[in-house]
Coordinates of C-alpha atoms in Angstrom, one line a residue:
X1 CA 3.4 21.9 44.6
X2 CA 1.5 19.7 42.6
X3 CA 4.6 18.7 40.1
X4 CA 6.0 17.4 43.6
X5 CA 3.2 15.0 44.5
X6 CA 3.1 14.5 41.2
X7 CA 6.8 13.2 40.8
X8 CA 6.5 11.6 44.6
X9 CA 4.1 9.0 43.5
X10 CA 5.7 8.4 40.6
X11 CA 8.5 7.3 43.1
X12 CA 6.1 5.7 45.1
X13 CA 4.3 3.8 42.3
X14 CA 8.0 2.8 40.8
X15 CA 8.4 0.4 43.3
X16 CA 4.9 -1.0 42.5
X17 CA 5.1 -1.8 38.9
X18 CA 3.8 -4.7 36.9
X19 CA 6.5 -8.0 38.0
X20 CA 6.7 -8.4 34.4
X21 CA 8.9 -5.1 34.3
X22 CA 11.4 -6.4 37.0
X23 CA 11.3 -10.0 35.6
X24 CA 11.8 -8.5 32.2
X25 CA 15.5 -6.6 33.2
X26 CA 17.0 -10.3 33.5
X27 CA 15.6 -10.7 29.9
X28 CA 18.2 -8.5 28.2
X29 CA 21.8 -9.9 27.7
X30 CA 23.3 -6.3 28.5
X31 CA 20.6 -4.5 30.7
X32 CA 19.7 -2.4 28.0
X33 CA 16.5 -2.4 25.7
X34 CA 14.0 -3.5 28.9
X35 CA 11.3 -1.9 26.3
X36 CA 11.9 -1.7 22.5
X37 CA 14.2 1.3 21.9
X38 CA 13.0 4.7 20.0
X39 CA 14.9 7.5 18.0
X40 CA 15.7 8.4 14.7
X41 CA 18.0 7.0 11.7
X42 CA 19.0 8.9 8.5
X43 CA 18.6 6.4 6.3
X44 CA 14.9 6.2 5.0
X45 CA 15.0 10.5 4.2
X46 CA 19.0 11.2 3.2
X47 CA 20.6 7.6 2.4
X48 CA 24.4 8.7 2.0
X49 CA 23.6 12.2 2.5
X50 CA 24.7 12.7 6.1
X51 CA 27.1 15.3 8.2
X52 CA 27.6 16.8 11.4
X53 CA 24.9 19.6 10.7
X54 CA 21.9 17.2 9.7
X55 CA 22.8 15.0 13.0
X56 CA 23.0 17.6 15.5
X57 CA 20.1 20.2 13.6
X58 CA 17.9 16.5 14.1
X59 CA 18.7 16.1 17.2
X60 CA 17.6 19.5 18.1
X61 CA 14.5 19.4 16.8
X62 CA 13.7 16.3 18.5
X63 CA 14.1 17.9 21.4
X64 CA 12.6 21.1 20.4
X65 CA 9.0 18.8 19.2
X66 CA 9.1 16.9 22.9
X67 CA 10.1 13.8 20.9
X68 CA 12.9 13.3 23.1
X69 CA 10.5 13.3 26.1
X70 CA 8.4 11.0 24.5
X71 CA 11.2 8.4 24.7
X72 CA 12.9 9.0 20.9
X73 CA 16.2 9.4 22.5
X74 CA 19.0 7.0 19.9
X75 CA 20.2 9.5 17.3
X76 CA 21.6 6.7 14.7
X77 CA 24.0 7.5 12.4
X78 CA 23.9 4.9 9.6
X79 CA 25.5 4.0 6.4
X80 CA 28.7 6.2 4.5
X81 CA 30.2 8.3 7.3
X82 CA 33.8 6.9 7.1
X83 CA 36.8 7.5 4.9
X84 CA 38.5 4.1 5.3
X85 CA 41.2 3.3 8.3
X86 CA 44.0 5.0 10.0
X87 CA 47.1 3.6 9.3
X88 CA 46.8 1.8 13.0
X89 CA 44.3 0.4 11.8
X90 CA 41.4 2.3 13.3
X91 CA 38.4 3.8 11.7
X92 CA 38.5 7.3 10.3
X93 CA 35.6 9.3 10.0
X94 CA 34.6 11.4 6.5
X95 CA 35.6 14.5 7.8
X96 CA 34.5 16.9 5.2
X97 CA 31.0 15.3 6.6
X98 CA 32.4 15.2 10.5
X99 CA 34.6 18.6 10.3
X100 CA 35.4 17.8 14.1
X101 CA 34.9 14.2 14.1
X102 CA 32.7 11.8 15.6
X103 CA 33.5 12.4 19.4
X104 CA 32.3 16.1 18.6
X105 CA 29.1 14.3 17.6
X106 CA 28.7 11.9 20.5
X107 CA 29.5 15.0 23.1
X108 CA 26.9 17.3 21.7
X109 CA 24.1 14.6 21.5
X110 CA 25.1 13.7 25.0
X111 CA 25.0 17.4 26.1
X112 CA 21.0 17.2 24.6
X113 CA 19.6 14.3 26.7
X114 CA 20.1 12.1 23.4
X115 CA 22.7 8.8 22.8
X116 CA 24.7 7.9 19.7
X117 CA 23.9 5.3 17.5
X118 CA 26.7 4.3 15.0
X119 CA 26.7 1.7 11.6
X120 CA 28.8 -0.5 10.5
X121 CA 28.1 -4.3 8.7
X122 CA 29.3 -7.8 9.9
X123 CA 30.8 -7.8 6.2
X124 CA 33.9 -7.0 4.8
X125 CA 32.2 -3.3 3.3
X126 CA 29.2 -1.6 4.6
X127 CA 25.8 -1.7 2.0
X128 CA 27.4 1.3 0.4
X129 CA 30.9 -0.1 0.0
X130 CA 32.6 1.7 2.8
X131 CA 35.0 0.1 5.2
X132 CA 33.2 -2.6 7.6
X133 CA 33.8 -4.0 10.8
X134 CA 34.2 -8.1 10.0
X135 CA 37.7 -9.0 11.3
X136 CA 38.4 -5.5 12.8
X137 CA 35.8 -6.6 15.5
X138 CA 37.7 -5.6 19.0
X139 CA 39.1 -2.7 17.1
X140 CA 36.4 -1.2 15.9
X141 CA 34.4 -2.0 19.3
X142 CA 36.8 0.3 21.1
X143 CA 36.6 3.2 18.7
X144 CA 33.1 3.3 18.8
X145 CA 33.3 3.1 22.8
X146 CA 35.7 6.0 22.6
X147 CA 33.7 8.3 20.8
X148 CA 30.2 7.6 23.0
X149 CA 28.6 5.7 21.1
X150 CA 25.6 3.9 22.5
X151 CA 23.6 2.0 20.0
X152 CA 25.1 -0.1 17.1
X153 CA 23.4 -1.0 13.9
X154 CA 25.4 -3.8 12.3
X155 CA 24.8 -4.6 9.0
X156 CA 25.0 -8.1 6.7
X157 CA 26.1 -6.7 3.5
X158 CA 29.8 -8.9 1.7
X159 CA 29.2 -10.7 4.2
X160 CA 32.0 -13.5 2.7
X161 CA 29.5 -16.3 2.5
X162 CA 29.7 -16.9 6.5
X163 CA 25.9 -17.0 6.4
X164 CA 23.4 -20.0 5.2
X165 CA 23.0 -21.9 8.7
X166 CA 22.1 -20.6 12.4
X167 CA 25.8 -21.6 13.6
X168 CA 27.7 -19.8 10.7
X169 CA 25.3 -16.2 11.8
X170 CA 25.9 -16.5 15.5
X171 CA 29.1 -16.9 15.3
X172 CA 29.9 -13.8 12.7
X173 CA 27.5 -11.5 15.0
X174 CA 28.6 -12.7 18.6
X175 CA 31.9 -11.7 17.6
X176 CA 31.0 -8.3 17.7
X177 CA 28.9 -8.7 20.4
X178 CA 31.4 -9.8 23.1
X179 CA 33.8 -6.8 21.6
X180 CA 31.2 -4.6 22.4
X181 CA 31.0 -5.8 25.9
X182 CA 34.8 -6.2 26.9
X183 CA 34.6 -2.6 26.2
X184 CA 32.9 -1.7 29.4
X185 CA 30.4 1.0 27.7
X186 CA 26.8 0.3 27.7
X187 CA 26.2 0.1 23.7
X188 CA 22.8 -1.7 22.6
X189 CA 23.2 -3.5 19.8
X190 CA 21.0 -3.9 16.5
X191 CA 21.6 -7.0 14.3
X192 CA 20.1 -5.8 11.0
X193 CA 20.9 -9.2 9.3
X194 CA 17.1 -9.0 6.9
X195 CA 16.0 -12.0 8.7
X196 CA 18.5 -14.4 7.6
X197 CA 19.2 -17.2 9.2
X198 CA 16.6 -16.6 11.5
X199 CA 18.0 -14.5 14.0
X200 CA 14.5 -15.0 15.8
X201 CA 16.0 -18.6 17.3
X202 CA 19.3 -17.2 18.1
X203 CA 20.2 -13.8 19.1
X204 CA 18.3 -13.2 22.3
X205 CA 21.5 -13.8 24.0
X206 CA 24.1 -11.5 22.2
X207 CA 21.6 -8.9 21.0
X208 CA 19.1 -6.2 21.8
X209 CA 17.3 -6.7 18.4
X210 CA 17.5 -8.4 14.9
X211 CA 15.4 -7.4 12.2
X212 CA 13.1 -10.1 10.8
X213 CA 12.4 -9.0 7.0
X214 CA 14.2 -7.7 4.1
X215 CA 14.3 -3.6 3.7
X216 CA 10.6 -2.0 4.4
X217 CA 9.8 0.6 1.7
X218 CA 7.3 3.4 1.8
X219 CA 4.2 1.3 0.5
X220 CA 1.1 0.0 2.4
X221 CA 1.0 -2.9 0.1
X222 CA 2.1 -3.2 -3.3
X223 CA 4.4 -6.4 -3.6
X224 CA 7.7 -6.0 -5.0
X225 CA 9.7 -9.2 -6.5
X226 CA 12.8 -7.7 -4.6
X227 CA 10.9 -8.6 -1.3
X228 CA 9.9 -12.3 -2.4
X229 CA 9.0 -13.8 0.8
X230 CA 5.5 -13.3 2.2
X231 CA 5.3 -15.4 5.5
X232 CA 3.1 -18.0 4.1
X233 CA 5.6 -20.0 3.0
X234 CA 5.6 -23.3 5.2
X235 CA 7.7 -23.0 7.7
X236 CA 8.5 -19.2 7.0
X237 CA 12.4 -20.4 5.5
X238 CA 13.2 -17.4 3.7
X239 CA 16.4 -18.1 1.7
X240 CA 16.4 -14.5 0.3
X241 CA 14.9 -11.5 2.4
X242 CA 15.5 -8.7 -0.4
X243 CA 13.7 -5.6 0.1
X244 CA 11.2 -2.8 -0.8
X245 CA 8.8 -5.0 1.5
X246 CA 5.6 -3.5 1.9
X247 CA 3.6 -2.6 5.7
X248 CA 1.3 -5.6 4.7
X249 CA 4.3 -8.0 3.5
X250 CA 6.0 -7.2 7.0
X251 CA 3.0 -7.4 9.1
X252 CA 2.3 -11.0 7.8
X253 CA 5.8 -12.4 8.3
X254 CA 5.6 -11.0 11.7
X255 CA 3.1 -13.2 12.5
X256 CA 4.7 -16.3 12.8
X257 CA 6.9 -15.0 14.9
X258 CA 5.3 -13.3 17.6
X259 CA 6.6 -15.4 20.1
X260 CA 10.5 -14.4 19.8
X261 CA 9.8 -11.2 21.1
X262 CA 10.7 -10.8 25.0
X263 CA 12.1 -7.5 27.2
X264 CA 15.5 -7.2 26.1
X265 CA 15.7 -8.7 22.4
X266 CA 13.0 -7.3 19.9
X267 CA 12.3 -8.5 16.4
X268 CA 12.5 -5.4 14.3
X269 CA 10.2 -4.5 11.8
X270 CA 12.5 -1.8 10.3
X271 CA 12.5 1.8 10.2
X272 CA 9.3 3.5 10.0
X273 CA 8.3 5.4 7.1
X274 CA 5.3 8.2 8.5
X275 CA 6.1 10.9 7.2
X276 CA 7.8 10.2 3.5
X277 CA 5.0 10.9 1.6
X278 CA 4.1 7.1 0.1
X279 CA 0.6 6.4 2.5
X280 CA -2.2 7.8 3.0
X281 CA -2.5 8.9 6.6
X282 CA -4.9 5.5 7.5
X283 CA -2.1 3.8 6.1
X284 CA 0.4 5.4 7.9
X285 CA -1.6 4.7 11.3
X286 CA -1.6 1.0 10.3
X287 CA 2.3 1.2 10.0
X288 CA 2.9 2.8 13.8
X289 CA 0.0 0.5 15.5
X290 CA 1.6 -2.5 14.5
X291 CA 4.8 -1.8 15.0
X292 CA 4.1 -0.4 18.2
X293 CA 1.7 -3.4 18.9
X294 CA 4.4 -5.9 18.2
X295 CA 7.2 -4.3 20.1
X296 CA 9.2 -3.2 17.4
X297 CA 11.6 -0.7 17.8
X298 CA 10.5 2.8 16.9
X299 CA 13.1 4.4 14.7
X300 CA 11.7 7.0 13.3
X301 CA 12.9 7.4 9.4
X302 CA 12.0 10.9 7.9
X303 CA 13.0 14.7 7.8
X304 CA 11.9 15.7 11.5
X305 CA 13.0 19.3 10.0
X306 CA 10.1 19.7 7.9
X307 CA 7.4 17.2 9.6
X308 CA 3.9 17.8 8.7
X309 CA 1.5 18.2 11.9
X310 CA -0.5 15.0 10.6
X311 CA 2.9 13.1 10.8
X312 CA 4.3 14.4 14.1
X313 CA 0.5 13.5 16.0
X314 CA 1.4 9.7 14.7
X315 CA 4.6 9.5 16.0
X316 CA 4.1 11.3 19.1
X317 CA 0.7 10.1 19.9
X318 CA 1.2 8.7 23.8
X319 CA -1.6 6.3 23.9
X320 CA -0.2 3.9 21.0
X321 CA 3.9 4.5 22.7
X322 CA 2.2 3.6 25.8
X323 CA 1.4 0.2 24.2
X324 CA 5.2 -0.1 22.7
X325 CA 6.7 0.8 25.8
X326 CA 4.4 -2.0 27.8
X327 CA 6.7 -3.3 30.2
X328 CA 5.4 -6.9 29.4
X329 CA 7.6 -6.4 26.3
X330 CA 5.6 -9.2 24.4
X331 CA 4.0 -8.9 20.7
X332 CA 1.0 -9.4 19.0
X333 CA -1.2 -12.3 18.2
X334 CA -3.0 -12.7 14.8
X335 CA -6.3 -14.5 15.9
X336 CA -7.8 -14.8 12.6
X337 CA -6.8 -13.4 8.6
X338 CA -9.4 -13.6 6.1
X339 CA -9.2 -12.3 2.1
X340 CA -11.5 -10.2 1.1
X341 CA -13.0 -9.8 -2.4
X342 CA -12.6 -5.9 -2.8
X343 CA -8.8 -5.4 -3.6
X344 CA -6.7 -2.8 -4.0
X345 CA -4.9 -1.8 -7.2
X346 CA -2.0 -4.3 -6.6
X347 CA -4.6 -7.2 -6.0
X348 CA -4.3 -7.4 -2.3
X349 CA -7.2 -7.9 0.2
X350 CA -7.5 -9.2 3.6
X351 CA -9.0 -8.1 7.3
X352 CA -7.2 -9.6 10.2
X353 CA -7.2 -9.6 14.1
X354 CA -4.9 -9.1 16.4
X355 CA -4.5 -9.2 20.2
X356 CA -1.9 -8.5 22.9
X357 CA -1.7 -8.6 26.6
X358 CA -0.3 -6.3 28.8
X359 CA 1.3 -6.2 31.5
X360 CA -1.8 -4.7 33.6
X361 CA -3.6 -7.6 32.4
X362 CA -5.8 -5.2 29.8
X363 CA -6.2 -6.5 26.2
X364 CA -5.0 -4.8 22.8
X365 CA -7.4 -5.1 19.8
X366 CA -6.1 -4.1 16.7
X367 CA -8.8 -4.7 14.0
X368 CA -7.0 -4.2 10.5
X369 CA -8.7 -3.5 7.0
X370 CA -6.4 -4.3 4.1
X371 CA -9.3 -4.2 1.6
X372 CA -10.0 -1.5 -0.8
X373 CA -13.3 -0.6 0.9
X374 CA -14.2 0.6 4.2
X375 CA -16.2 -2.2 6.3
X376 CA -17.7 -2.3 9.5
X377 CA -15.5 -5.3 11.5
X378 CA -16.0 -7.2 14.6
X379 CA -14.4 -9.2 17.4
X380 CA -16.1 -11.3 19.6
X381 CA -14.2 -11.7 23.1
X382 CA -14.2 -15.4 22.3
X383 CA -12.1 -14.2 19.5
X384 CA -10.0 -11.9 21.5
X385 CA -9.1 -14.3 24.6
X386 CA -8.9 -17.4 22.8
X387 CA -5.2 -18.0 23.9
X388 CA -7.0 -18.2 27.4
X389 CA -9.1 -20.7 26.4
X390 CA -12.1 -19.0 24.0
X391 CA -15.7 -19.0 25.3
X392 CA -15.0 -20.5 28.1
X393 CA -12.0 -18.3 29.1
X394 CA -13.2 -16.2 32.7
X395 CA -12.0 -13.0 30.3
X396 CA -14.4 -13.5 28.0
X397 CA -17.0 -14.0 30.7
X398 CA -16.2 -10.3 31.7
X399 CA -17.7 -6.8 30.9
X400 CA -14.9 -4.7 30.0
X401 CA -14.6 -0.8 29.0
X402 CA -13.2 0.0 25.3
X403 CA -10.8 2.9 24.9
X404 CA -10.1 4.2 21.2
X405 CA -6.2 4.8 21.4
X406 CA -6.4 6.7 18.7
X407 CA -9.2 8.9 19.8
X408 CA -6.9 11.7 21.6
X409 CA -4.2 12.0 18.2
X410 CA -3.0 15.4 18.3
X411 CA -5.6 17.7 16.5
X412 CA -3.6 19.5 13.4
X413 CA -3.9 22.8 15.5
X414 CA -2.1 21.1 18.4
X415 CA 0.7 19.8 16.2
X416 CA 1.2 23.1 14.2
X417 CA 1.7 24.8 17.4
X418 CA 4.2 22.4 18.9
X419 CA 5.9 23.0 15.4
X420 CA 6.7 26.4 15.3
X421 CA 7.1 26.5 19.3
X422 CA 3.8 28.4 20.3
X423 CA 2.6 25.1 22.5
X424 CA 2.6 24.9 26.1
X425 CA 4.7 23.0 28.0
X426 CA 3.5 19.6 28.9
X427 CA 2.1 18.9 32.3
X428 CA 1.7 15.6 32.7
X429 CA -2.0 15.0 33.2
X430 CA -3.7 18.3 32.1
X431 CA -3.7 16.8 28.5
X432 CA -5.1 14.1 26.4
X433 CA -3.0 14.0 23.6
X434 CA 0.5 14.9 24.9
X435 CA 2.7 13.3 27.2
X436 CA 6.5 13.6 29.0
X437 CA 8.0 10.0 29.4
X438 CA 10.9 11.7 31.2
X439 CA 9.1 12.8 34.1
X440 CA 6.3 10.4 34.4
X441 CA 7.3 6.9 32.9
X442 CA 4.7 5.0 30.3
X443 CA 4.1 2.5 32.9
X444 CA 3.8 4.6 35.8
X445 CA 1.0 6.8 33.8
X446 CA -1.0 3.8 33.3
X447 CA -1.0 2.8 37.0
X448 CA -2.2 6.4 37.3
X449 CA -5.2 6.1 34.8
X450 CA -3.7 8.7 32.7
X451 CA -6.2 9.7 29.9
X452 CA -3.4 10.4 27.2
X453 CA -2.3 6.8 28.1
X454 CA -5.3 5.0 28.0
X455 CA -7.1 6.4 25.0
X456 CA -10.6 7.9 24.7
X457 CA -13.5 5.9 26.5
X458 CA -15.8 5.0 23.4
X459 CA -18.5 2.2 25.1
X460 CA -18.4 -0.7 26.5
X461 CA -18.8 -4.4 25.8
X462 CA -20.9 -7.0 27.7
X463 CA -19.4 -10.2 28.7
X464 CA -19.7 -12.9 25.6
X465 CA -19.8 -9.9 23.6
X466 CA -18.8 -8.5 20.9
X467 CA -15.8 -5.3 19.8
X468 CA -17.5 -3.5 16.6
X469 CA -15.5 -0.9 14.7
X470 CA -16.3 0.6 10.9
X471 CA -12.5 0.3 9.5
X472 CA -11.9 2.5 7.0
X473 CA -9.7 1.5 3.8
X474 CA -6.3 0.4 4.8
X475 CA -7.2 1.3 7.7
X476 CA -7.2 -0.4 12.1
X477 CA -9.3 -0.1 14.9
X478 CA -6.9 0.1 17.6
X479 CA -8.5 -0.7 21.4
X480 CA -7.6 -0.9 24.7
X481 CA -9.7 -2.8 26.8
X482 CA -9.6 -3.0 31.0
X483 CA -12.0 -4.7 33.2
X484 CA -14.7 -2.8 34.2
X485 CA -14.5 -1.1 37.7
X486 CA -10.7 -1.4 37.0
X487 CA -10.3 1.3 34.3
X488 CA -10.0 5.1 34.3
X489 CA -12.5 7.0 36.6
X490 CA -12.8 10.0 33.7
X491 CA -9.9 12.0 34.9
X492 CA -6.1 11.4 35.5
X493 CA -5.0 9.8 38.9
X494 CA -1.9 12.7 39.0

C-alpha cells in the first residue's frame, strides 16, 4: 500500500516539476539527453580487450549492484570490435569477439532495461586503426540502427585534415548526425572530438555531447606534456588537446566554459576513472563531484566485476547523481582559485570555489583543496551568490540550511553487502544512502525532501554569513544549501 501512494505522487508531483525541466526538453536537438547521460564504457579498464561475454557479464552486474536503477543505463561499446566491411559495403563485426554478432548484443542489453552504445571515429580508421565511419556516413548510420543501437561515440582520429576551423568540424560531424536521424531510431550521440575546434560554440545543435579536453588519465594532478593545454591560456585556443590530462588539468579548462552547458548538449569531461586504482579515495570524490557538479556525463570506466565497496559508494552515491541529474541541466561556476604554497609532489597547489544553481532554486558549494595539506576553507554567501549580485544579492541576505552530500556515502558494510547480493531491496525513502531512479525520478525525490537526495543536515548559516569546511588533502566540501523553512523536515516526504 504504501509503494502505491508512493508511486501516485510521484505521478502527481510529475506534472509539478521545476519549468526548467519542461523548458529544458526543447534544449536537445533529438529529445534525448534532457539530463547528462550515465553508463559504462570499456575503454578506461580493457582498451581493445572486448567481446560479447565482458559486455553482457557488465551489463549484468550493473544491474545486479542497482547501478542500472541509479540511472547507469548506456552499455558503450568502444574502440576494436569490427573486422573491416562486407563486401556491400557494410560494417562487419569481430566475430571471434561477437560469436553471434552485434544484434545478439543489442537484444540482450535491451532484454536487461540497458541501451547500446556503439564507436566509431569521424576519420577514415578508428584510434586503433579499425575501419571508420567518415564517408560511409548513411551506411554506417543504418547498421548501427539495425542492430539497436542507442548511443554513438564518434571519434576524431585520421581525421584527413578536415579539422583546424569551426566550419571544417561541423561539417565532418553533422554529417553523421543527420544520418543518424534519417534513420528514424532514437540514437544519442557523443562527439568525442578532444576539444578541438571548440565544439563548445557549435555542436548544441547536431549533438548530445562533445568532449571538451584531450584523454583524462587516472591522476589527480600530475601534468603530463601529452596534455599541454591547461585552460589558462588566453582565450582557452587549444591547437593540440593530447591526453593523459589530469582531474585538476580538466577541472580548470572546464571553467571557462561553464556556460556551454544546457539540457540536451553536455560538455564532457571524459570517462571517469574511480575505481582504477590511481587516487586516493579523496581524490576520487573530487573526480565524481565535479563531474557530476558540472553536468558531465557519467560514464563509468572501470571493471564493475571486481569493484571495491569504497568505489561502488562513489558511483552510486544518490545525493551527488541527484545534483548531475538536476533538471536545470546547467554547470558550475568557479567563484574564486587561489595557489597555495604547500604543493604536492608534481608542484601543484591551488583551493578554488565553486557554485551552481539548481533548479529548486538551492545552491551547490563545492569547496576544493588541491594543496598538499589539509586546511580549514570558507565561503562567504557574498562569495557564493555573487552572480546575483554579491552582498547585496536578497540570497545572501538569507539564512539557509547546509546539507553535507557526501554525509550519507554508502558505509563499506552497506557496499559489501550489495556486492555479494546479501542487501535489501531498495525502498525508496527508508534509506539514506541508496536510491531507485526508476521508480522515483531524481527530481521527483527532491520535491519529496528525500534524505538520500538532499545529503546529511550538518548546521546552518546565518544570512551574510559564512560556509566553513576543513578540506582534507586533494580533497572537496560538497554542500547543498536550501532556504531555511524550505528544506527537509528530518524525514522523507514519501
Amino acid at each position: 500500500m504504501a509503494r502505491f501512494f508512493t508511486s501516485l505522487l510521484a505521478v502527481l508531483l510529475s506534472a509539478l516539476l521545476p519549468a526548467a525541466q519542461a523548458q529544458g526538453t526543447y534544449g536537445s536537438y533529438n529529445g534525448l539527453a534532457v539530463t547528462p547521460q550515465m553508463g559504462w564504457d570499456n575503454w578506461n579498464a580493457f582498451g581493445c580487450n572486448v567481446s560479447e561475454t565482458l559486455l553482457l557479464g557488465t551489463a549484468q552486474k550493473i544491474v545486479n549492484l542497482g547501478l542500472k536503477d541509479l540511472g547507469y543505463n548506456y552499455i558503450i561499446l568502444d574502440d576494436c570490435w569490427s573486422e573491416g566491411r562486407y563486401e556491400n559495403g557494410s560494417l562487419k563485426p569481430n566475430f571471434s569477439k561477437f560469436p553471434n554478432g552485434m544484434k545478439h548484443v543489442g537484444d540482450q542489453l535491451h532484454a536487461l532495461g540497458l541501451k547500446f552504445g556503439m564507436y566509431s571515429s569521424a576519420g577514415f580508421y578508428t584510434c586503433g586503426r579499425y575501419v571508420a565511419s567518415l564517408g560511409n556516413e548513411k551506411q554506417d548510420a543504418e547498421t548501427f540502427a539495425s542492430w539497436g543501437v542507442d548511443y554513438l561515440k564518434y571519434d576524431n582520429c585520421y581525421n584527413g585534415g578536415q579539422a583546424g576551423t569551426q566550419l571544417l568540424s561541423y561539417n565532418r560531424y553533422n554529417t553523421m548526425s543527420m544520418a543518424l536521424n534519417a534513420t528514424g531510431r532514437p540514437i544519442l550521440y557523443s562527439l568525442c572530438n578532444w576539444g578541438e575546434d571548440s565544439p563548445w560554440n557549435w555542436a548544441q545543435t547536431m549533438a548530445n555531447s562533445w568532449r571538451m579536453s584531450g584523454d583524462v588519465y587516472d591522476s589527480f594532478s600530475r601534468p603530463d606534456v601529452r596534455c599541454p593545454c591547461t585552460g589558462d591560456e588566453d582565450s582557452y585556443l587549444c591547437i593540440l588537446p593530447g591526453f593523459h590530462c589530469s582531474i585538476l588539468n580538466i577541472m580548470n579548462k572546464m571553467a571557462r566554459i561553464v556556460s556551454k552547458s544546457q539540457s540536451g548538449a553536455f560538455n564532457d569531461m571524459d570517462m571517469l576513472e574511480v575505481g582504477n586504482g590511481g587516487m586516493t579515495d579523496d581524490e576520487y570524490k573530487v573526480h565524481m563531484s565535479m563531474w557530476a557538479l558540472n553536468s558531465s556525463p557519467l560514464i563509468i570506466g572501470t571493471d564493475i566485476r571486481s569493484i571495491s565497496p569504497a568505489s561502488l559508494s562513489i558511483y552510486a552515491n544518490p545525493a551527488v547523481l541527484a545534483l548531475n541529474q538536476d533538471p536545470s541541466a546547467g554547470a558550475g561556476n568557479r567563484v574564486w582559485r587561489y595557489t597555495v604554497p604547500d604543493v604536492d609532489e608534481y608542484g601543484q597547489g591551488e583551493i578554488s570555489l565553486w557554485t551552481r544553481t539548481l533548479a529548486n532554486r538551492d545552491q551547490v558549494v563545492a569547496l576544493v583543496n588541491a594543496g598538499n595539506n589539509s586546511r580549514a576553507m570558507n565561503a562567504s554567501l557574498a562569495d557564493i551568490f555573487f552572480d546575483y549580485g554579491a552582498a547585496n544579492s536578497k540570497q545572501a541576505m538569507t539564512n539557509y540550511d547546509i546539507y553535507d552530500v557526501w554525509g550519507y556515502r554508502m558505509e563499506n558494510a552497506t557496499a559489501s553487502a550489495v556486492l555479494n547480493g546479501t542487501a535489501p531491496a531498495i525502498v525508496n525513502g527508508n534509506s539514506t544512502s541508496r536510491w531507485n531512479a526508476s521508480e522515483t525520478s531524481y527530481a521527483q525525490g527532491i520535491m519529496m525532501n528525500a534524505t538520500a537526495l538532499m545529503g546529511k543536515k550538518v548546521g546552518t548559516v546565518p544570512a551574510m554569513g559564512t560556509v566553513k569546511a576543513q578540506v582534507p588533502r586533494h580533497g572537496i566540501a560538497l554542500y547543498r544549501l536550501r532556504a531555511t523553512g524550505m528544506g527537509n523536515t528530518g524525514k522523507d516526504e514519501l
